[in-house]
Each structure stands twice: as C-alpha cells, then as structure tokens.
Coordinates of N, CA and C in Angstrom, one line a residue:
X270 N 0.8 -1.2 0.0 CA 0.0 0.0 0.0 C 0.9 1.2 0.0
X271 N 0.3 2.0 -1.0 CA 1.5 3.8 -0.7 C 0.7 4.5 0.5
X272 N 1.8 4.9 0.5 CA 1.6 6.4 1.3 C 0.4 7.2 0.9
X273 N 0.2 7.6 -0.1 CA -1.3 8.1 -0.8 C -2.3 7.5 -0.6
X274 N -2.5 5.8 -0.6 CA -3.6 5.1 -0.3 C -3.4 4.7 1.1
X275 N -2.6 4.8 1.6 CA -3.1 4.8 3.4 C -3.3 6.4 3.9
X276 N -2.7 7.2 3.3 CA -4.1 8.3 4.1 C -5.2 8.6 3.4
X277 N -5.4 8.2 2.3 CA -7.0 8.1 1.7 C -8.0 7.1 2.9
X278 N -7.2 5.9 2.7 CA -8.0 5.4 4.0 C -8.0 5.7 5.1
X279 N -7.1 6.7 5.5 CA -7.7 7.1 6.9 C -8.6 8.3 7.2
X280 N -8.6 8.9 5.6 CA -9.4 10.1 5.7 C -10.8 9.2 5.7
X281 N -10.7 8.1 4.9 CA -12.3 7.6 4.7 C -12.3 7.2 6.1
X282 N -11.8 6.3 6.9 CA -12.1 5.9 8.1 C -12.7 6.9 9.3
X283 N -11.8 8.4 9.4 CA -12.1 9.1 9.8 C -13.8 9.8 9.6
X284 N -14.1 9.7 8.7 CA -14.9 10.4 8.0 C -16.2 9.7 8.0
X285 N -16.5 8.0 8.0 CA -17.1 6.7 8.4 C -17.3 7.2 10.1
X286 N -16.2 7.5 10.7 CA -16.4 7.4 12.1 C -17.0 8.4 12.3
X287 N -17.0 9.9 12.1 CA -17.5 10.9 12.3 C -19.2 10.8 12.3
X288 N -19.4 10.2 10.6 CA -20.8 10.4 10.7 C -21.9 9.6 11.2
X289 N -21.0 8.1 11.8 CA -21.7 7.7 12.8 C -21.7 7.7 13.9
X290 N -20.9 8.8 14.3 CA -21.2 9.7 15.9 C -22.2 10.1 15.8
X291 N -22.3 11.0 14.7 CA -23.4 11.8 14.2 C -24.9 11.3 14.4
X292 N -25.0 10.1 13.2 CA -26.4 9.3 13.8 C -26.6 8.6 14.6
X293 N -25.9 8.4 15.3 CA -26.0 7.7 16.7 C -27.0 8.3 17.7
X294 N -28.1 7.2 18.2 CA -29.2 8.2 19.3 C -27.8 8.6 20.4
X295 N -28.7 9.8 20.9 CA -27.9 10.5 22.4 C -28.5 9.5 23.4
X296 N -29.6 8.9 23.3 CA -29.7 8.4 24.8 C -31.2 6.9 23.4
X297 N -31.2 5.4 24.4 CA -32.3 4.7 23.5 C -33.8 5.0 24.3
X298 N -34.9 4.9 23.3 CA -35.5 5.3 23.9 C -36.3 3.9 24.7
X299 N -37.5 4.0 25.5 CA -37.9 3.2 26.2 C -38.5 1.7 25.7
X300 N -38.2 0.6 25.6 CA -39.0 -0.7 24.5 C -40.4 -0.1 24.8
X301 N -41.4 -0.6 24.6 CA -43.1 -0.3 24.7 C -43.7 -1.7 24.6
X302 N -44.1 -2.1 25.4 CA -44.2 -3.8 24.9 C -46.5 -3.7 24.7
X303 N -46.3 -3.8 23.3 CA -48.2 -3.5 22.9 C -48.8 -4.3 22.6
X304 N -48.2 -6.0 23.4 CA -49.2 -7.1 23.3 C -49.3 -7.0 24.8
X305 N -48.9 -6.8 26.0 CA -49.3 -6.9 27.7 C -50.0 -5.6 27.9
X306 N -50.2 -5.1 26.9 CA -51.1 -4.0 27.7 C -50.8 -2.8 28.6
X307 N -49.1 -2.9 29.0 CA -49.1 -2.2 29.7 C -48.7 -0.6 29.5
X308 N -48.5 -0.6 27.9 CA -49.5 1.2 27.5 C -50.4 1.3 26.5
X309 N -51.9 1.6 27.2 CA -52.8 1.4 26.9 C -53.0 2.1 25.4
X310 N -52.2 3.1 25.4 CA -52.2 3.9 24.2 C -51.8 3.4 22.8
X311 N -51.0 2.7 23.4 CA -50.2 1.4 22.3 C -51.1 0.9 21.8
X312 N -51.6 0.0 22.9 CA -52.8 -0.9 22.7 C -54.1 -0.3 21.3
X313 N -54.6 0.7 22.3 CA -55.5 1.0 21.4 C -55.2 1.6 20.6
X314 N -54.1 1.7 19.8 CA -53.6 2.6 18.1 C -53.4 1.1 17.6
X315 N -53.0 0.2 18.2 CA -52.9 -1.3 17.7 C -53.9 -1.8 17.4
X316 N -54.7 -2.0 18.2 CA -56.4 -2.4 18.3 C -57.0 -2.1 16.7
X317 N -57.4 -0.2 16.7 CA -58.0 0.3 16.0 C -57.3 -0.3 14.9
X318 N -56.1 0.4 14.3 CA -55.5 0.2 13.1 C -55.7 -1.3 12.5
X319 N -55.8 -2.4 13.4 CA -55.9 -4.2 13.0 C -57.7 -4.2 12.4
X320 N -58.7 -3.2 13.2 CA -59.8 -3.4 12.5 C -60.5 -2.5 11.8
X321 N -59.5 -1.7 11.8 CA -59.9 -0.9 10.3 C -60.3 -0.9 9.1
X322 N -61.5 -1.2 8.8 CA -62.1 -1.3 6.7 C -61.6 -0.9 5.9

C-alpha cells in the first residue's frame, strides 16, 4: 500500500467514524411492549388500526 492510499484510507475511516457519531441516538428510547397492555395507548392505536375497513 503507498503512502497516498493509506491516508485516503484514513481520511475515509475518519470520516465513516464521524458520521456515525453523528447518527448515533444521544440516549435509546424506552422498549413499549403493545401485546401486555401495559401502555394502553399502544394498545388502542394497535387495536384500531388491526380493525380498520
């Protein structure tokens, strides 16, 4: 490998790593589990939407 193609690849590696700082969540958000019911809101946008015509 030259000298020219190992800092091409490290600009690309650099560059790879940056923008997936980037889209990376800041924090995940909470699972929602919307077969136990236990948010009802879930449930019923689930509900409706399954018997919708």
């Amino acid at each position: 490998m030259t000298t020219s193609e190992a800092k091409r690849n490290a600009r690309v590696a650099t560059t790879l790593n940056t923008m997936l700082a980037q889209e990376a969540p800041v924090a995940t958000a909470p699972l929602v589990d919307i077969l136990s019911g236990s948010d009802s809101e879930a449930v019923n946008f689930t509900s409706a939407w399954e018997t919708e015509d």
